[in-house]
PDB file of C-alpha atoms in Angstrom:
ATOM      1  CA  MET A 499     -47.652  31.437  29.525  1.00  0.00           C
ATOM      2  CA  ARG A 500     -44.792  28.854  28.631  1.00  0.00           C
ATOM      3  CA  ILE A 501     -43.765  28.743  25.126  1.00  0.00           C
ATOM      4  CA  LEU A 502     -42.464  25.456  23.766  1.00  0.00           C
ATOM      5  CA  ILE A 503     -39.786  25.340  21.254  1.00  0.00           C
ATOM      6  CA  ARG A 504     -39.775  22.188  19.347  1.00  0.00           C
ATOM      7  CA  THR A 505     -36.771  20.199  18.019  1.00  0.00           C
ATOM      8  CA  SER A 506     -36.291  20.009  14.347  1.00  0.00           C
ATOM      9  CA  LYS A 507     -36.878  16.614  13.002  1.00  0.00           C
ATOM     10  CA  TRP A 508     -34.377  17.192  10.294  1.00  0.00           C
ATOM     11  CA  ALA A 509     -31.764  17.812  12.916  1.00  0.00           C
ATOM     12  CA  ILE A 510     -32.634  14.685  14.680  1.00  0.00           C
ATOM     13  CA  TRP A 511     -32.439  12.748  11.421  1.00  0.00           C
ATOM     14  CA  ALA A 512     -29.198  14.340  10.502  1.00  0.00           C
ATOM     15  CA  ARG A 513     -27.386  13.100  13.699  1.00  0.00           C
ATOM     16  CA  ARG A 514     -29.019   9.600  13.350  1.00  0.00           C
ATOM     17  CA  LEU A 515     -27.729   9.140   9.968  1.00  0.00           C
ATOM     18  CA  GLY A 516     -24.322  10.476  10.808  1.00  0.00           C
ATOM     19  CA  SER A 517     -24.069   8.163  13.728  1.00  0.00           C
ATOM     20  CA  VAL A 518     -24.892   5.318  11.521  1.00  0.00           C
ATOM     21  CA  ALA A 519     -22.420   6.131   8.815  1.00  0.00           C
ATOM     22  CA  VAL A 520     -19.487   6.207  11.253  1.00  0.00           C
ATOM     23  CA  PRO A 521     -19.657   2.569  12.429  1.00  0.00           C
ATOM     24  CA  LEU A 522     -20.544   1.407   8.924  1.00  0.00           C
ATOM     25  CA  VAL A 523     -17.153   2.804   7.828  1.00  0.00           C
ATOM     26  CA  VAL A 524     -15.144   1.539  10.625  1.00  0.00           C
ATOM     27  CA  ILE A 525     -16.596  -1.819  10.940  1.00  0.00           C
ATOM     28  CA  SER A 526     -16.566  -2.510   7.120  1.00  0.00           C
ATOM     29  CA  VAL A 527     -12.800  -1.707   7.033  1.00  0.00           C
ATOM     30  CA  LEU A 528     -11.974  -3.684  10.121  1.00  0.00           C
ATOM     31  CA  LEU A 529     -13.957  -6.786   8.862  1.00  0.00           C
ATOM     32  CA  HIS A 530     -12.069  -6.457   5.538  1.00  0.00           C
ATOM     33  CA  ARG A 531      -8.659  -6.091   7.050  1.00  0.00           C
ATOM     34  CA  LEU A 532      -9.349  -9.155   9.204  1.00  0.00           C
ATOM     35  CA  ARG A 533     -10.403 -11.096   6.266  1.00  0.00           C
ATOM     36  CA  LEU A 534     -14.004 -11.584   7.866  1.00  0.00           C
ATOM     37  CA  MET A 535     -15.543  -9.869   4.845  1.00  0.00           C
ATOM     38  CA  THR A 536     -14.662 -10.550   1.061  1.00  0.00           C
ATOM     39  CA  SER A 537     -13.695  -7.849  -1.151  1.00  0.00           C
ATOM     40  CA  ASP A 538     -16.986  -7.858  -3.153  1.00  0.00           C
ATOM     41  CA  LEU A 539     -18.959  -7.355   0.102  1.00  0.00           C
ATOM     42  CA  PHE A 540     -16.625  -4.791   1.342  1.00  0.00           C
ATOM     43  CA  LEU A 541     -17.184  -2.737  -1.850  1.00  0.00           C
ATOM     44  CA  VAL A 542     -20.852  -2.942  -1.320  1.00  0.00           C
ATOM     45  CA  ALA A 543     -20.511  -2.017   2.441  1.00  0.00           C
ATOM     46  CA  ALA A 544     -18.306   0.952   1.525  1.00  0.00           C
ATOM     47  CA  ALA A 545     -20.870   2.131  -0.995  1.00  0.00           C
ATOM     48  CA  VAL A 546     -23.524   1.892   1.597  1.00  0.00           C
ATOM     49  CA  ALA A 547     -21.615   3.723   4.075  1.00  0.00           C
ATOM     50  CA  GLY A 548     -20.500   6.404   1.720  1.00  0.00           C
ATOM     51  CA  ALA A 549     -24.303   6.970   0.649  1.00  0.00           C
ATOM     52  CA  MET A 550     -25.358   7.134   4.268  1.00  0.00           C
ATOM     53  CA  ALA A 551     -22.549   9.721   5.014  1.00  0.00           C
ATOM     54  CA  LEU A 552     -23.543  11.821   2.006  1.00  0.00           C
ATOM     55  CA  LEU A 553     -27.222  11.679   2.992  1.00  0.00           C
ATOM     56  CA  ALA A 554     -26.287  12.813   6.439  1.00  0.00           C
ATOM     57  CA  VAL A 555     -24.448  15.792   5.159  1.00  0.00           C
ATOM     58  CA  LEU A 556     -27.383  16.803   3.010  1.00  0.00           C
ATOM     59  CA  VAL A 557     -29.862  16.361   5.740  1.00  0.00           C
ATOM     60  CA  SER A 558     -27.721  18.402   7.957  1.00  0.00           C
ATOM     61  CA  MET A 559     -27.345  21.322   5.582  1.00  0.00           C
ATOM     62  CA  VAL A 560     -31.256  21.170   5.195  1.00  0.00           C
ATOM     63  CA  ALA A 561     -31.665  21.118   9.051  1.00  0.00           C
ATOM     64  CA  LEU A 562     -29.308  23.990   9.489  1.00  0.00           C
ATOM     65  CA  ALA A 563     -30.950  26.222   6.860  1.00  0.00           C
ATOM     66  CA  ARG A 564     -34.521  25.451   8.483  1.00  0.00           C
ATOM     67  CA  LEU A 565     -33.213  26.152  11.924  1.00  0.00           C
ATOM     68  CA  TRP A 566     -32.029  29.505  10.765  1.00  0.00           C
ATOM     69  CA  GLN A 567     -35.609  30.373   9.678  1.00  0.00           C
ATOM     70  CA  THR A 568     -37.662  28.801  12.066  1.00  0.00           C
ATOM     71  CA  GLY A 569     -35.740  29.252  15.494  1.00  0.00           C
ATOM     72  CA  ASP A 570     -36.240  25.795  16.345  1.00  0.00           C
ATOM     73  CA  ARG A 571     -34.056  23.719  18.509  1.00  0.00           C
ATOM     74  CA  GLY A 572     -31.517  21.254  17.246  1.00  0.00           C
ATOM     75  CA  TRP A 573     -28.406  23.171  16.236  1.00  0.00           C
ATOM     76  CA  GLY A 574     -26.197  20.534  18.136  1.00  0.00           C
ATOM     77  CA  LYS A 575     -27.819  17.639  16.347  1.00  0.00           C
ATOM     78  CA  ALA A 576     -27.606  19.019  12.979  1.00  0.00           C
ATOM     79  CA  LEU A 577     -23.900  20.214  13.557  1.00  0.00           C
ATOM     80  CA  TRP A 578     -22.975  16.719  14.776  1.00  0.00           C
ATOM     81  CA  GLY A 579     -24.761  15.004  11.899  1.00  0.00           C
ATOM     82  CA  LEU A 580     -22.764  17.298   9.664  1.00  0.00           C
ATOM     83  CA  ALA A 581     -19.350  16.448  11.404  1.00  0.00           C
ATOM     84  CA  PHE A 582     -20.028  12.832  11.203  1.00  0.00           C
ATOM     85  CA  GLY A 583     -20.895  12.770   7.566  1.00  0.00           C
ATOM     86  CA  LEU A 584     -17.869  14.982   6.648  1.00  0.00           C
ATOM     87  CA  ILE A 585     -15.561  12.755   8.637  1.00  0.00           C
ATOM     88  CA  CYS A 586     -16.859   9.632   6.878  1.00  0.00           C
ATOM     89  CA  LEU A 587     -16.499  11.133   3.581  1.00  0.00           C
ATOM     90  CA  LEU A 588     -12.885  12.207   3.894  1.00  0.00           C
ATOM     91  CA  PRO A 589     -11.536   8.781   2.751  1.00  0.00           C
ATOM     92  CA  TYR A 590     -13.857   8.850  -0.343  1.00  0.00           C
ATOM     93  CA  ALA A 591     -12.512  12.211  -1.302  1.00  0.00           C
ATOM     94  CA  TRP A 592      -8.785  11.047  -0.705  1.00  0.00           C
ATOM     95  CA  TYR A 593      -9.169   8.037  -2.713  1.00  0.00           C
ATOM     96  CA  GLY A 594     -11.227   9.902  -5.238  1.00  0.00           C
ATOM     97  CA  ALA A 595      -8.271  12.370  -5.800  1.00  0.00           C
ATOM     98  CA  LEU A 596      -5.829   9.576  -6.089  1.00  0.00           C
ATOM     99  CA  ALA A 597      -8.097   7.961  -8.669  1.00  0.00           C
ATOM    100  CA  LEU A 598      -8.021  11.083 -10.774  1.00  0.00           C
ATOM    101  CA  ARG A 599      -4.270  11.314 -10.312  1.00  0.00           C
ATOM    102  CA  TYR A 600      -3.191   7.824 -11.195  1.00  0.00           C
ATOM    103  CA  PRO A 601      -4.520   5.502 -13.875  1.00  0.00           C
ATOM    104  CA  ALA A 602      -6.327   2.359 -13.171  1.00  0.00           C
ATOM    105  CA  VAL A 603      -3.627  -0.029 -12.935  1.00  0.00           C
ATOM    106  CA  THR A 604      -3.258  -3.124 -10.606  1.00  0.00           C
ATOM    107  CA  ASP A 605       0.310  -4.511 -11.437  1.00  0.00           C
ATOM    108  CA  ILE A 606       3.696  -2.579 -11.813  1.00  0.00           C
ATOM    109  CA  ALA A 607       7.068  -4.178 -12.467  1.00  0.00           C
ATOM    110  CA  THR A 608      10.473  -2.841 -13.628  1.00  0.00           C
ATOM    111  CA  THR A 609      10.809  -5.784 -16.158  1.00  0.00           C
ATOM    112  CA  ASP A 610       9.174  -8.772 -17.580  1.00  0.00           C
ATOM    113  CA  ARG A 611       6.752 -10.307 -14.976  1.00  0.00           C
ATOM    114  CA  GLY A 612       7.566 -13.772 -16.029  1.00  0.00           C
ATOM    115  CA  PRO A 613      10.510 -14.438 -13.682  1.00  0.00           C
ATOM    116  CA  MET A 614       8.710 -12.872 -10.958  1.00  0.00           C
ATOM    117  CA  PRO A 615       5.420 -14.775 -10.237  1.00  0.00           C
ATOM    118  CA  LEU A 616       3.092 -14.015  -7.431  1.00  0.00           C
ATOM    119  CA  VAL A 617       2.501 -16.357  -4.500  1.00  0.00           C
ATOM    120  CA  PHE A 618      -1.294 -16.912  -4.533  1.00  0.00           C
ATOM    121  CA  GLU A 619      -3.062 -17.590  -1.355  1.00  0.00           C
ATOM    122  CA  PRO A 620      -6.519 -19.297  -0.990  1.00  0.00           C
ATOM    123  CA  GLY A 621      -9.207 -16.864  -2.305  1.00  0.00           C
ATOM    124  CA  THR A 622      -6.883 -15.099  -4.593  1.00  0.00           C
ATOM    125  CA  ALA A 623      -6.472 -17.798  -7.256  1.00  0.00           C
ATOM    126  CA  ALA A 624      -9.410 -16.311  -9.147  1.00  0.00           C
ATOM    127  CA  MET A 625      -7.782 -12.892  -9.558  1.00  0.00           C
ATOM    128  CA  PRO A 626      -9.284 -10.554 -12.242  1.00  0.00           C
ATOM    129  CA  PRO A 627      -7.063  -9.782 -15.162  1.00  0.00           C
ATOM    130  CA  PRO A 628      -4.153  -7.352 -14.237  1.00  0.00           C
ATOM    131  CA  LYS A 629      -4.333  -3.805 -15.487  1.00  0.00           C
ATOM    132  CA  LEU A 630      -1.135  -2.787 -16.739  1.00  0.00           C
ATOM    133  CA  LEU A 631       0.707   0.302 -18.138  1.00  0.00           C
ATOM    134  CA  SER A 632       2.665   0.642 -21.344  1.00  0.00           C
ATOM    135  CA  ARG A 633       6.264   1.506 -21.247  1.00  0.00           C
ATOM    136  CA  SER A 634       5.561   5.202 -22.172  1.00  0.00           C
ATOM    137  CA  GLU A 635       2.863   5.439 -19.589  1.00  0.00           C
ATOM    138  CA  MET A 636       5.125   4.046 -17.058  1.00  0.00           C
ATOM    139  CA  ALA A 637       7.778   6.407 -17.756  1.00  0.00           C
ATOM    140  CA  LEU A 638       5.379   9.350 -17.441  1.00  0.00           C
ATOM    141  CA  VAL A 639       3.609   8.304 -14.102  1.00  0.00           C
ATOM    142  CA  PHE A 640       6.478   6.576 -12.220  1.00  0.00           C
ATOM    143  CA  PRO A 641       9.769   7.413 -13.933  1.00  0.00           C
ATOM    144  CA  ASN A 642      11.896   5.832 -11.231  1.00  0.00           C
ATOM    145  CA  VAL A 643      10.393   2.370 -11.659  1.00  0.00           C
ATOM    146  CA  GLU A 644      13.420   0.952 -13.399  1.00  0.00           C
ATOM    147  CA  THR A 645      16.043  -1.899 -12.981  1.00  0.00           C
ATOM    148  CA  ARG A 646      18.708  -1.084 -10.591  1.00  0.00           C
ATOM    149  CA  THR A 647      22.268  -2.389 -11.130  1.00  0.00           C
ATOM    150  CA  TYR A 648      24.963  -1.946  -8.535  1.00  0.00           C
ATOM    151  CA  PRO A 649      28.660  -2.588  -8.178  1.00  0.00           C
ATOM    152  CA  LEU A 650      28.067  -4.900  -5.260  1.00  0.00           C
ATOM    153  CA  GLY A 651      27.921  -8.629  -4.985  1.00  0.00           C
ATOM    154  CA  LEU A 652      24.612 -10.500  -5.405  1.00  0.00           C
ATOM    155  CA  ALA A 653      24.654 -11.794  -1.611  1.00  0.00           C
ATOM    156  CA  GLN A 654      25.512  -8.370  -0.133  1.00  0.00           C
ATOM    157  CA  THR A 655      22.725  -6.648  -2.314  1.00  0.00           C
ATOM    158  CA  PHE A 656      20.090  -9.342  -1.326  1.00  0.00           C
ATOM    159  CA  VAL A 657      21.103  -8.775   2.437  1.00  0.00           C
ATOM    160  CA  LEU A 658      20.246  -5.010   1.931  1.00  0.00           C
ATOM    161  CA  ALA A 659      16.921  -5.778   0.156  1.00  0.00           C
ATOM    162  CA  HIS A 660      15.982  -8.064   2.799  1.00  0.00           C
ATOM    163  CA  ARG A 661      16.699  -5.700   5.561  1.00  0.00           C
ATOM    164  CA  LEU A 662      14.405  -3.069   3.897  1.00  0.00           C
ATOM    165  CA  VAL A 663      11.605  -5.623   3.690  1.00  0.00           C
ATOM    166  CA  ASP A 664      11.987  -6.336   7.536  1.00  0.00           C
ATOM    167  CA  GLU A 665      12.031  -2.433   8.220  1.00  0.00           C
ATOM    168  CA  ASN A 666       8.788  -1.970   6.232  1.00  0.00           C
ATOM    169  CA  GLY A 667       7.044  -4.692   8.114  1.00  0.00           C
ATOM    170  CA  TRP A 668       6.081  -6.736   5.061  1.00  0.00           C
ATOM    171  CA  ASP A 669       5.004 -10.298   5.584  1.00  0.00           C
ATOM    172  CA  ILE A 670       7.465 -12.711   3.635  1.00  0.00           C
ATOM    173  CA  LYS A 671       5.594 -15.527   1.994  1.00  0.00           C
ATOM    174  CA  LEU A 672       8.719 -16.836   0.030  1.00  0.00           C
ATOM    175  CA  GLU A 673      12.287 -16.353   0.110  1.00  0.00           C
ATOM    176  CA  ARG A 674      15.202 -17.625  -1.908  1.00  0.00           C
ATOM    177  CA  ASP A 675      18.457 -16.707  -0.415  1.00  0.00           C
ATOM    178  CA  PRO A 676      21.484 -16.640  -2.565  1.00  0.00           C
ATOM    179  CA  ALA A 677      23.846 -17.511   0.393  1.00  0.00           C
ATOM    180  CA  THR A 678      22.448 -21.091   0.025  1.00  0.00           C
ATOM    181  CA  GLY A 679      23.987 -21.200  -3.457  1.00  0.00           C
ATOM    182  CA  ALA A 680      21.122 -20.161  -5.454  1.00  0.00           C
ATOM    183  CA  ALA A 681      22.104 -18.156  -8.594  1.00  0.00           C
ATOM    184  CA  VAL A 682      19.099 -15.796  -8.054  1.00  0.00           C
ATOM    185  CA  GLY A 683      17.840 -14.001  -4.723  1.00  0.00           C
ATOM    186  CA  GLN A 684      14.031 -13.675  -4.441  1.00  0.00           C
ATOM    187  CA  ILE A 685      11.547 -12.466  -1.827  1.00  0.00           C
ATOM    188  CA  ASN A 686       7.823 -12.487  -2.153  1.00  0.00           C
ATOM    189  CA  ALA A 687       6.099 -10.552   0.594  1.00  0.00           C
ATOM    190  CA  GLN A 688       2.603  -9.232   1.269  1.00  0.00           C
ATOM    191  CA  ILE A 689       1.242  -5.918   2.376  1.00  0.00           C
ATOM    192  CA  VAL A 690      -2.116  -5.120   3.708  1.00  0.00           C
ATOM    193  CA  THR A 691      -3.303  -1.520   2.824  1.00  0.00           C
ATOM    194  CA  LEU A 692      -5.270   0.615   5.228  1.00  0.00           C
ATOM    195  CA  PRO A 693      -8.681  -0.227   3.650  1.00  0.00           C
ATOM    196  CA  GLY A 694      -7.766  -4.007   3.813  1.00  0.00           C
ATOM    197  CA  TRP A 695      -6.668  -4.739   0.233  1.00  0.00           C
ATOM    198  CA  ARG A 696      -3.928  -7.271  -0.064  1.00  0.00           C
ATOM    199  CA  GLU A 697      -0.959  -6.335  -2.289  1.00  0.00           C
ATOM    200  CA  GLU A 698       2.174  -8.458  -3.074  1.00  0.00           C
ATOM    201  CA  VAL A 699       5.732  -7.444  -3.879  1.00  0.00           C
ATOM    202  CA  VAL A 700       8.337  -9.442  -5.678  1.00  0.00           C
ATOM    203  CA  ILE A 701      12.058  -8.590  -5.188  1.00  0.00           C
ATOM    204  CA  ARG A 702      14.342 -10.471  -7.612  1.00  0.00           C
ATOM    205  CA  VAL A 703      18.216  -9.914  -7.197  1.00  0.00           C
ATOM    206  CA  THR A 704      20.545 -11.362  -9.946  1.00  0.00           C
ATOM    207  CA  GLY A 705      24.404 -10.955 -10.484  1.00  0.00           C
ATOM    208  CA  ASP A 706      27.626 -12.404  -9.318  1.00  0.00           C
ATOM    209  CA  LEU A 707      30.323 -11.748  -6.898  1.00  0.00           C
ATOM    210  CA  ALA A 708      30.870  -8.229  -8.019  1.00  0.00           C
ATOM    211  CA  ASN A 709      27.892  -6.974  -9.620  1.00  0.00           C
ATOM    212  CA  SER A 710      24.131  -7.253  -9.117  1.00  0.00           C
ATOM    213  CA  ALA A 711      20.717  -6.069 -10.623  1.00  0.00           C
ATOM    214  CA  VAL A 712      17.449  -5.602  -8.690  1.00  0.00           C
ATOM    215  CA  ASP A 713      14.145  -5.883 -10.151  1.00  0.00           C
ATOM    216  CA  MET A 714      10.728  -5.473  -8.452  1.00  0.00           C
ATOM    217  CA  ARG A 715       7.023  -6.101  -9.064  1.00  0.00           C
ATOM    218  CA  SER A 716       4.203  -4.960  -7.016  1.00  0.00           C
ATOM    219  CA  ALA A 717       0.668  -6.075  -7.729  1.00  0.00           C
ATOM    220  CA  SER A 718      -2.801  -5.813  -6.072  1.00  0.00           C
ATOM    221  CA  LEU A 719      -4.788  -8.900  -5.198  1.00  0.00           C
ATOM    222  CA  ASN A 720      -8.603  -8.781  -6.142  1.00  0.00           C
ATOM    223  CA  ALA A 721      -8.555  -5.018  -6.622  1.00  0.00           C
ATOM    224  CA  LEU A 722      -9.738  -2.882  -9.405  1.00  0.00           C
ATOM    225  CA  HIS A 723      -7.634   0.164  -8.767  1.00  0.00           C
ATOM    226  CA  ASP A 724      -4.261   0.496  -6.712  1.00  0.00           C
ATOM    227  CA  PHE A 725      -4.591   4.345  -6.371  1.00  0.00           C
ATOM    228  CA  GLY A 726      -0.923   4.608  -7.206  1.00  0.00           C
ATOM    229  CA  SER A 727       0.261   2.423  -4.157  1.00  0.00           C
ATOM    230  CA  ASN A 728       2.046  -0.158  -6.323  1.00  0.00           C
ATOM    231  CA  GLY A 729       4.197   2.290  -8.252  1.00  0.00           C
ATOM    232  CA  GLN A 730       4.745   4.372  -5.235  1.00  0.00           C
ATOM    233  CA  ARG A 731       5.849   1.415  -3.330  1.00  0.00           C
ATOM    234  CA  ILE A 732       8.454   0.293  -5.916  1.00  0.00           C
ATOM    235  CA  GLU A 733       9.891   3.870  -6.430  1.00  0.00           C
ATOM    236  CA  ALA A 734      10.235   4.282  -2.452  1.00  0.00           C
ATOM    237  CA  PHE A 735      11.781   0.851  -2.069  1.00  0.00           C
ATOM    238  CA  LEU A 736      14.235   1.173  -4.807  1.00  0.00           C
ATOM    239  CA  SER A 737      15.253   4.732  -3.573  1.00  0.00           C
ATOM    240  CA  ALA A 738      15.864   3.422  -0.109  1.00  0.00           C
ATOM    241  CA  LEU A 739      18.040   0.501  -1.468  1.00  0.00           C
ATOM    242  CA  ASP A 740      19.934   3.106  -3.609  1.00  0.00           C
ATOM    243  CA  ASP A 741      20.810   4.989  -0.337  1.00  0.00           C
ATOM    244  CA  ALA A 742      21.680   1.707   1.378  1.00  0.00           C
ATOM    245  CA  VAL A 743      24.126   0.568  -1.305  1.00  0.00           C
ATOM    246  CA  THR A 744      25.637   4.020  -1.493  1.00  0.00           C
ATOM    247  CA  THR A 745      26.117   4.326   2.274  1.00  0.00           C
ATOM    248  CA  LEU A 746      27.607   0.792   2.243  1.00  0.00           C
ATOM    249  CA  LEU A 747      30.182   1.404  -0.494  1.00  0.00           C
ATOM    250  CA  ARG A 748      31.075   4.863   1.169  1.00  0.00           C
ATOM    251  CA  ASP A 749      31.719   3.263   4.361  1.00  0.00           C
ATOM    252  CA  ASN A 750      33.326   0.179   2.967  1.00  0.00           C
ATOM    253  CA  PRO A 751      35.388   0.982  -0.074  1.00  0.00           C
ATOM    254  CA  ASN A 752      36.513  -2.665  -0.734  1.00  0.00           C
ATOM    255  CA  ALA A 753      32.826  -4.220  -0.152  1.00  0.00           C
ATOM    256  CA  ASN A 754      32.259  -4.365  -4.038  1.00  0.00           C
ATOM    257  CA  ARG A 755      35.422  -6.588  -4.419  1.00  0.00           C
ATOM    258  CA  PRO A 756      34.923 -10.364  -4.569  1.00  0.00           C
ATOM    259  CA  VAL A 757      36.593 -12.285  -1.762  1.00  0.00           C
ATOM    260  CA  GLU A 758      39.519 -14.094  -3.089  1.00  0.00           C
ATOM    261  CA  ALA A 759      40.920 -17.334  -1.755  1.00  0.00           C
ATOM    262  CA  GLU A 760      43.979 -16.941   0.558  1.00  0.00           C
ATOM    263  CA  PRO A 761      47.323 -18.251  -0.992  1.00  0.00           C
ATOM    264  CA  GLU A 762      48.751 -21.179   0.839  1.00  0.00           C
ATOM    265  CA  SER A 763      51.348 -20.469   3.459  1.00  0.00           C
ATOM    266  CA  ALA A 764      54.975 -21.758   2.918  1.00  0.00           C
ATOM    267  CA  THR A 765      54.456 -24.404   5.589  1.00  0.00           C
ATOM    268  CA  ASP A 766      51.483 -25.869   3.712  1.00  0.00           C
ATOM    269  CA  VAL A 767      53.572 -26.223   0.541  1.00  0.00           C
ATOM    270  CA  GLU A 768      55.186 -29.654   0.308  1.00  0.00           C
ATOM    271  CA  ALA A 769      59.010 -29.664  -0.173  1.00  0.00           C
ATOM    272  CA  PRO A 770      60.022 -31.041  -3.380  1.00  0.00           C
ATOM    273  CA  ALA A 771      61.262 -34.665  -3.295  1.00  0.00           C
ATOM    274  CA  GLU A 772      65.173 -34.876  -3.316  1.00  0.00           C
TER     275      GLU A 772
END
């Protein structure tokens, strides 16, 4: 007599739900990064994908418990559903931890934002009002977000800042080079985060031939929370700029001295009339 062992329907549904959650997460992120999906739709898609992943985990747990009691088949399906669900929930857990660690802010700057306007692109003109931090909150959460001053000329500092922007792979949207005679150097560049959110940085360099000051702004476009990315970006960039300036001055002790006009040679000086 042949005994048939049935496959648990809970296990079947666990794997189905997990298999649906994975492409929902991946496709929604790809469409958002490629700008084929608006941010509003992305939030809805991300919520649906997260709910599907959570449901897959819950159904998998029920399936495993029932399999242990009944002896039915379907352990592999239940475990696959559990694995798919947990993998999909990892990004939600990560960003949830960041949301608990960092306050809900979308715009960070070292100084007044007036001289550092953003370059809006089509679709970003209707940005929600920025969420800002007070000066005391800024000092507590991002203590290194401060204006930098260097004993280095404006043009040289701008070159170092531009080099760091290129190394980071940021997409430059606006550039004002002080080498062309401008009294201020400025770079506006855009960054795309992993989930596809657009963020913009503004780097402003002021000074003269011997000294310079660097201010920076980083803001999220059409986002409700930056999860600390803007403040971390400014701190990392300015720290790298500190190192670059220090290295330049160490290797070139005369780099901070303004170039003086060479004196005329004796042959170029007209002889006095007799």
